[in-house]
mmCIF file of C-alpha atoms in Angstrom:
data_model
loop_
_atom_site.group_PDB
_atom_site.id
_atom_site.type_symbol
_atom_site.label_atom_id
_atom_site.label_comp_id
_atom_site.label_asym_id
_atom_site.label_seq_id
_atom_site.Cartn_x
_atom_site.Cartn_y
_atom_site.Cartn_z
ATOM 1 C CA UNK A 19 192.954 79.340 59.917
ATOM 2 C CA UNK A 20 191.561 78.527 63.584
ATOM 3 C CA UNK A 21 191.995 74.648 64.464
ATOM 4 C CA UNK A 22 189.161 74.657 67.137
ATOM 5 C CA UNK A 23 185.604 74.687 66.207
ATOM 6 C CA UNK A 24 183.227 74.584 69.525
ATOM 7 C CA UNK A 25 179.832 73.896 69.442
ATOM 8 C CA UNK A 26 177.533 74.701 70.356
ATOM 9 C CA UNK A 27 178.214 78.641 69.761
ATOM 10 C CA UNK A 28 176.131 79.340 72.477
ATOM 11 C CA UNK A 29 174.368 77.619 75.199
ATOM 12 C CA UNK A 30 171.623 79.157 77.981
ATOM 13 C CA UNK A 31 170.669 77.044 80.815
ATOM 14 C CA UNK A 32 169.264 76.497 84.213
ATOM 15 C CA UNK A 33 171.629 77.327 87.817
ATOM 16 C CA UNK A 34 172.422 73.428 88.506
ATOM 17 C CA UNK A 35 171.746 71.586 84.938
ATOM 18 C CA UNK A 36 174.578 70.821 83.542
ATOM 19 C CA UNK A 37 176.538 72.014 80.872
ATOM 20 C CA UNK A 38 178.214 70.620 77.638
ATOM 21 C CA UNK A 39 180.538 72.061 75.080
ATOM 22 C CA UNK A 40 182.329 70.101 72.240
ATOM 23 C CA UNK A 41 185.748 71.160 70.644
ATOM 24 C CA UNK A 42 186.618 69.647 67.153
ATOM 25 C CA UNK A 43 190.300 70.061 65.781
ATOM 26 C CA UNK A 44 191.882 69.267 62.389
ATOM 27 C CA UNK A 45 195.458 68.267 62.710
ATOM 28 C CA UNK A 46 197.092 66.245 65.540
ATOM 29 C CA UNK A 47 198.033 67.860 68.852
ATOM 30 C CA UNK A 48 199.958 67.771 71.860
ATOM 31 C CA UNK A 49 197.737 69.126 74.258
ATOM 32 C CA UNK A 50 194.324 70.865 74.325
ATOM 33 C CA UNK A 51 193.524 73.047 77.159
ATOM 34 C CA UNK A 52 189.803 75.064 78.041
ATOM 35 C CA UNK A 53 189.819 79.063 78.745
ATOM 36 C CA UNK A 54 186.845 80.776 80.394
ATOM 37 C CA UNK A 55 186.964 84.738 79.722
ATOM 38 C CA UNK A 56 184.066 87.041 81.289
ATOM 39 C CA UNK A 57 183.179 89.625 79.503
ATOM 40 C CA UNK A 58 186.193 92.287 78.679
ATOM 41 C CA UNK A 59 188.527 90.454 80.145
ATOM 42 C CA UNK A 60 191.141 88.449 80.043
ATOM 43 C CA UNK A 61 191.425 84.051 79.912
ATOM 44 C CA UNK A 62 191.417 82.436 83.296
ATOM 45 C CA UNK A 63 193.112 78.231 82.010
ATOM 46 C CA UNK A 64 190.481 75.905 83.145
ATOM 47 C CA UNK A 65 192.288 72.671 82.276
ATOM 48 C CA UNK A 66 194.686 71.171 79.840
ATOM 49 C CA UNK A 67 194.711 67.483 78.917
ATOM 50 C CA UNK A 68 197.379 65.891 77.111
ATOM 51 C CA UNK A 69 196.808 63.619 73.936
ATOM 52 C CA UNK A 70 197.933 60.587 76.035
ATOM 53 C CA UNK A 71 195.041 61.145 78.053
ATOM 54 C CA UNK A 72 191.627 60.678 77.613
ATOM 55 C CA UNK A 73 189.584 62.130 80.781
ATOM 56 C CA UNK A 74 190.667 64.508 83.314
ATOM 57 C CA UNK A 75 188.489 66.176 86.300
ATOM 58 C CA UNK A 76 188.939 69.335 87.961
ATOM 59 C CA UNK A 77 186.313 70.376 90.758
ATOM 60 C CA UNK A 78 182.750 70.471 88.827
ATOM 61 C CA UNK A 79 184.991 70.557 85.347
ATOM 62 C CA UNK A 80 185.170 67.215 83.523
ATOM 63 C CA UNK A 81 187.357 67.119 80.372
ATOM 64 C CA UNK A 82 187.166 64.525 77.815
ATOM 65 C CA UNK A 83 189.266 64.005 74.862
ATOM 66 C CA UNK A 84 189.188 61.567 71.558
ATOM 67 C CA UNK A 85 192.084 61.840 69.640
ATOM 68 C CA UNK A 86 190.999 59.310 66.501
ATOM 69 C CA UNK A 87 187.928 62.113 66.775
ATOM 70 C CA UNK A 88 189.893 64.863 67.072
ATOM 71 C CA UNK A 89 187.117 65.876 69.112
ATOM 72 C CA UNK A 90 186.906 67.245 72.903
ATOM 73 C CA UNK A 91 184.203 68.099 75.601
ATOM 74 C CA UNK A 92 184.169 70.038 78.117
ATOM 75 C CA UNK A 93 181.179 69.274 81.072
ATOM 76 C CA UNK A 94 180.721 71.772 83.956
ATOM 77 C CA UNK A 95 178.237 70.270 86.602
ATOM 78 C CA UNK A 96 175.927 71.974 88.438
ATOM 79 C CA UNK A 97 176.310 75.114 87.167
ATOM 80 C CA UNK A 98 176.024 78.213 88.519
ATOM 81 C CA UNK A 99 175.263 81.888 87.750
ATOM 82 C CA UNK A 100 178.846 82.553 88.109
ATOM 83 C CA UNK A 101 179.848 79.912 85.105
ATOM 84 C CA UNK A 102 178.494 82.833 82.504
ATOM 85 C CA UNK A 103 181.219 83.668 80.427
ATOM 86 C CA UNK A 104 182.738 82.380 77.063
ATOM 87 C CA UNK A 105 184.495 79.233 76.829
ATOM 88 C CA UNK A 106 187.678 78.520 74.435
ATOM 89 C CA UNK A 107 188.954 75.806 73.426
ATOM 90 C CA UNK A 108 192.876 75.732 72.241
ATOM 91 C CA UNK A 109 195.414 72.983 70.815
ATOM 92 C CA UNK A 110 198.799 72.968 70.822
ATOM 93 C CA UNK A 111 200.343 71.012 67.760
ATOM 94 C CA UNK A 112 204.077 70.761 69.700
ATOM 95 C CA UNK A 113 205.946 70.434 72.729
ATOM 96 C CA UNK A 114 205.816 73.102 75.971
ATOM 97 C CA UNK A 115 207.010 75.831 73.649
ATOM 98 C CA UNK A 116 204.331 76.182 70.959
ATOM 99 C CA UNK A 117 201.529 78.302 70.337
ATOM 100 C CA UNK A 118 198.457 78.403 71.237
ATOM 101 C CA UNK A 119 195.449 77.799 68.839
ATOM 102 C CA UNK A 120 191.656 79.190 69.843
ATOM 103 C CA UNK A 121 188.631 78.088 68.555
ATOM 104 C CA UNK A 122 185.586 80.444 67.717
ATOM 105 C CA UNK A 123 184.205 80.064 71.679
ATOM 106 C CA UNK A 124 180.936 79.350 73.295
ATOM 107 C CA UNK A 125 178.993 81.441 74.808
ATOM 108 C CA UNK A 126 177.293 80.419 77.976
ATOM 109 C CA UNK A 127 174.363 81.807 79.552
ATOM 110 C CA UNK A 128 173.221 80.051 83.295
ATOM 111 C CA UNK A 129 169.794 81.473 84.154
ATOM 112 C CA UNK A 130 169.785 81.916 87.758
ATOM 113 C CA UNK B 11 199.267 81.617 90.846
ATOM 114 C CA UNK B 12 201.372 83.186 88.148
ATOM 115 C CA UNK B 13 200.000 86.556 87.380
ATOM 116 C CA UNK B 14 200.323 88.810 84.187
ATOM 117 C CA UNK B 15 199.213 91.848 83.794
ATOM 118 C CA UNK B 16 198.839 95.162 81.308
ATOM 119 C CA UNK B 17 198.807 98.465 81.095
ATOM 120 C CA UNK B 18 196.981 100.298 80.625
ATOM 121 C CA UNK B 19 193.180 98.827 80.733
ATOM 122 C CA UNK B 20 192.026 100.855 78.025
ATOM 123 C CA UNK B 21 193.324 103.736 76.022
ATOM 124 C CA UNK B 22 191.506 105.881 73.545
ATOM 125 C CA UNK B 23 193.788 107.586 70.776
ATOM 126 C CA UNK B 24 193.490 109.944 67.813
ATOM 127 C CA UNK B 25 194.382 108.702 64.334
ATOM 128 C CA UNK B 26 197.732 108.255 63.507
ATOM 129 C CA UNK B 27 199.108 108.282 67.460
ATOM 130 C CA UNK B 28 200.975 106.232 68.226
ATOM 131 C CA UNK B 29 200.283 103.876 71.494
ATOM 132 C CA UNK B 30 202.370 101.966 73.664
ATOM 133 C CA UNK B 31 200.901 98.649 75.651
ATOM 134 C CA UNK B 32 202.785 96.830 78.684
ATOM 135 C CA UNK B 33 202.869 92.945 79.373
ATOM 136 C CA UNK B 34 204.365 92.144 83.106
ATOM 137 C CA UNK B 35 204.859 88.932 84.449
ATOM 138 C CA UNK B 36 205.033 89.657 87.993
ATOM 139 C CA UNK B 37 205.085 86.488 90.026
ATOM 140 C CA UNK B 38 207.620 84.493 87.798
ATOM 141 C CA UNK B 39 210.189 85.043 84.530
ATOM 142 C CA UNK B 40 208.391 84.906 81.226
ATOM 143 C CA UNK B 41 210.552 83.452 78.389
ATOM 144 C CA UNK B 42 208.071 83.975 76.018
ATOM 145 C CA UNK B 43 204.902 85.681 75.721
ATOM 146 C CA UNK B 44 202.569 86.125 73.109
ATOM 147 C CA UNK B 45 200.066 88.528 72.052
ATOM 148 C CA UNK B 46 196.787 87.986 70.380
ATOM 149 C CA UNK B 47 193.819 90.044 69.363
ATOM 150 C CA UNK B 48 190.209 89.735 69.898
ATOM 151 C CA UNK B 49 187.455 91.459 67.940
ATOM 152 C CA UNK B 50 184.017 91.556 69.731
ATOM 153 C CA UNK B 51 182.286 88.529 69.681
ATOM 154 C CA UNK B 52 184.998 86.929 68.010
ATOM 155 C CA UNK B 53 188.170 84.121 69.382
ATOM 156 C CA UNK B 54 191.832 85.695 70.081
ATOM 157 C CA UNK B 55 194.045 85.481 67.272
ATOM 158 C CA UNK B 56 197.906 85.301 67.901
ATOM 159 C CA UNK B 57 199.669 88.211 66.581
ATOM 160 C CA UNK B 58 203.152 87.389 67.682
ATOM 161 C CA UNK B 59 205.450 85.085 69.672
ATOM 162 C CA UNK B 60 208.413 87.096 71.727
ATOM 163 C CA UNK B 61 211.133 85.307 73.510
ATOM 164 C CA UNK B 62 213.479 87.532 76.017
ATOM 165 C CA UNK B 63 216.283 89.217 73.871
ATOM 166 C CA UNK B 64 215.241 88.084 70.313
ATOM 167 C CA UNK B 65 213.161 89.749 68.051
ATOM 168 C CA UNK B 66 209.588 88.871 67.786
ATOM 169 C CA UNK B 67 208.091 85.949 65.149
ATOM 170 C CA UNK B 68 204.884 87.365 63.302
ATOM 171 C CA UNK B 69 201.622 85.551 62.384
ATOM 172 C CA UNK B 70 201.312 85.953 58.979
ATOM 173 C CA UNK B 71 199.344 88.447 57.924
ATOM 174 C CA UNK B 72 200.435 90.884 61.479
ATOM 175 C CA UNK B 73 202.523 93.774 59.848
ATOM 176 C CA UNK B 74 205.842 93.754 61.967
ATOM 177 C CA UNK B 75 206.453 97.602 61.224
ATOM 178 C CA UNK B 76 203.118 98.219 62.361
ATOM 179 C CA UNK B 77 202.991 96.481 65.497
ATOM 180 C CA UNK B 78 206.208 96.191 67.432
ATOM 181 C CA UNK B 79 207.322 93.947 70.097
ATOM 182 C CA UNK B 80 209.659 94.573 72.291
ATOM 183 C CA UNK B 81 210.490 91.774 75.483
ATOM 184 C CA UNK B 82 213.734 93.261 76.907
ATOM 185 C CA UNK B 83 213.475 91.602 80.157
ATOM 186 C CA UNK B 84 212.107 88.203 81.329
ATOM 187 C CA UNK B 85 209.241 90.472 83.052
ATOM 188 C CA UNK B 86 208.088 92.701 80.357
ATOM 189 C CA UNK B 87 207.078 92.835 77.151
ATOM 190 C CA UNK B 88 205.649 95.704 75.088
ATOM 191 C CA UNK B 89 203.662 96.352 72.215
ATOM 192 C CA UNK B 90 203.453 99.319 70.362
ATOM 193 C CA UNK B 91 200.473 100.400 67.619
ATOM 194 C CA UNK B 92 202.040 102.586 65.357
ATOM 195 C CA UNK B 93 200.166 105.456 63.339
ATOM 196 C CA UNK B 94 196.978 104.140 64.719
ATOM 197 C CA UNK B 95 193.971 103.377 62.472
ATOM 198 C CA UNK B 96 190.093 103.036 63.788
ATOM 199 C CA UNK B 97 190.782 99.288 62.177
ATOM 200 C CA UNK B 98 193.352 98.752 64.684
ATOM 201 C CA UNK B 99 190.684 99.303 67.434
ATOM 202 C CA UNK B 100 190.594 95.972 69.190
ATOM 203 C CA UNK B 101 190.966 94.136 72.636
ATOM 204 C CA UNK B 102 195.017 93.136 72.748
ATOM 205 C CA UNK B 103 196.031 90.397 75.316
ATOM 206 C CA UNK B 104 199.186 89.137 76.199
ATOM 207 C CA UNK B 105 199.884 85.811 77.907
ATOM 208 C CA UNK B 106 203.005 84.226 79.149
ATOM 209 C CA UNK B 107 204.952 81.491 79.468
ATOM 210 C CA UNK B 108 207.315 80.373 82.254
ATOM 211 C CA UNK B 109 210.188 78.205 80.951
ATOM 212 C CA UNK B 110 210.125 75.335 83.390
ATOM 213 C CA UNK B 111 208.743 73.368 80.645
ATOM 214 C CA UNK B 112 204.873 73.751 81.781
ATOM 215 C CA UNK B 113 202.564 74.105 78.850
ATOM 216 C CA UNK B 114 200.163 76.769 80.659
ATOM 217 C CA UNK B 115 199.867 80.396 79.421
ATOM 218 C CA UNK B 116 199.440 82.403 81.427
ATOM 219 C CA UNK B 117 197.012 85.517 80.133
ATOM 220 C CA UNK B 118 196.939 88.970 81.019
ATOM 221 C CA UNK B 119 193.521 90.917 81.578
ATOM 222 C CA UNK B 120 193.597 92.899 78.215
ATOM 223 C CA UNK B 121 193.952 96.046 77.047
ATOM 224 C CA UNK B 122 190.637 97.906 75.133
ATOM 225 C CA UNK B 123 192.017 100.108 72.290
ATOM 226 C CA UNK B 124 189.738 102.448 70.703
ATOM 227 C CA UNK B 125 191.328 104.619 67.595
ATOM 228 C CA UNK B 126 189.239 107.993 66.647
#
C-alpha cells in the first residue's frame, strides 16, 4: 500500500497566491522528498528534507515537516502559470539505498 | 545535473509482442535504478529495484517472468514487456541512483506503452 496521502487532490488558483499541499505518512521515515511531473512526463526532485529537520527552503519552495505528525507541507509562493503540474510526495523508510514511496499526487492548476 | 533518460518515448505494439525499454544514466554511474509504473491519473508504483550485475528485486505483486530487468552496466538498464497485454499499457519510468551515498533519484522522462 502507498505511504503518502496528499491533500488536497487537487488545487486551482490565482498566478501569485500561494499554494499549499499537505503529505501524511504512516510509518517512520528517513527522508521525504517533493516531485513535480508535467503532464506525460517524467519527475523533476523539488526537495528532500530529512527527519532531523523540520523546515527547509528552496527558491519560492518552502518545505515543512512534523515527524510526531507524520505529516508534511509543501508551500510554493507566488505562483506562476508555469507551477501547473502534479505534485508527489515520497518517503523513504531507510538509509541512501531504499526505495522510494509516492503518494496519490496533487494536482495543481495556476490560473494565469 | 544528473540526467536519465529512455528509449524510446512511446511505442505502440500488437498483442503478445514483445517490447524492449532502455534506462541510461548518462552524466554519472547508476548503481541502482528502479522502475515504476503510472496509470493515468494515478501515483508511480515501483515495479522493481536493479543494482549493476545482480538480478532484479520485485514488488510484490510485479510478475518477474513477465517483466524483465536487465542492468548490465552502471549506465543502462532495460526492461522488457513480454507477450504484451492491452493491461500492460501504461507510462513506465525509470529513475536512478548514484552511489555516492546521496538519497536523490534521479527520474527518467518515461516511456508511453500502448498494447493493441
Amino acid at each position: 500500500s502507498q505511504q503518502g496521502e496528499e491533500d488536497p487532490q487537487a488545487l486551482s488558483i490565482q498566478e501569485g497566491e500561494n499554494a499549499t499541499m499537505n503529505c501524511s505518512y504512516k510509518t517512520s521515515i528517513n527522508n521525504l522528498q517533493w516531485y513535480r511531473q508535467n503532464s506525460g512526463r517524467g519527475l523533476v526532485h523539488l526537495i528532500l528534507i530529512r527527519s532531523n529537520e523540520r523546515e527547509k527552503h528552496s527558491g519560492r519552495l518552502r518545505v515543512t515537516l512534523d515527524t510526531s505528525k507524520k505529516s508534511s507541507s509543501l508551500l510554493i509562493t507566488a505562483s506562476r502559470a508555469a507551477d501547473t503540474a502534479s505534485y508527489f510526495c515520497a518517503t523513504a523508510l531507510g538509509g541512501a539505498n531504499s526505495k522510494l514511496t509516492f503518494g496519490k499526487g496533487i494536482t495543481l492548476s495556476v490560473r494565469p | 545535473g544528473a540526467v536519465v533518460s529512455q528509449h524510446p518515448s512511446w511505442v505502440i505494439c500488437k498483442s503478445g509482442t514483445s517490447v524492449k525499454i532502455e534506462c541510461r544514466s548518462l552524466d554519472f554511474q547508476a548503481t541502482t535504478m528502479f522502475w515504476y509504473r503510472q496509470f493515468p491519473k494515478q501515483s508511480l508504483m515501483l515495479m522493481a529495484t536493479s543494482n549493476e550485475g545482480s538480478k532484479a528485486t520485485y514488488e510484490q505483486g510485479v510478475e518477474k517472468d513477465k517483466f524483465l530487468i536487465n542492468h548490465a552496466s552502471l549506465t543502462l538498464s532495460t526492461l522488457t514487456v513480454t507477450s504484451a497485454h492491452p493491461e500492460d499499457s501504461s507510462f513506465y519510468i525509470c529513475s536512478a541512483r548514484d552511489g555516492t551515498g546521496n538519497y536523490e533519484q534521479y527520474f527518467g522522462p518515461g516511456t508511453r506503452l500502448t498494447v493493441t
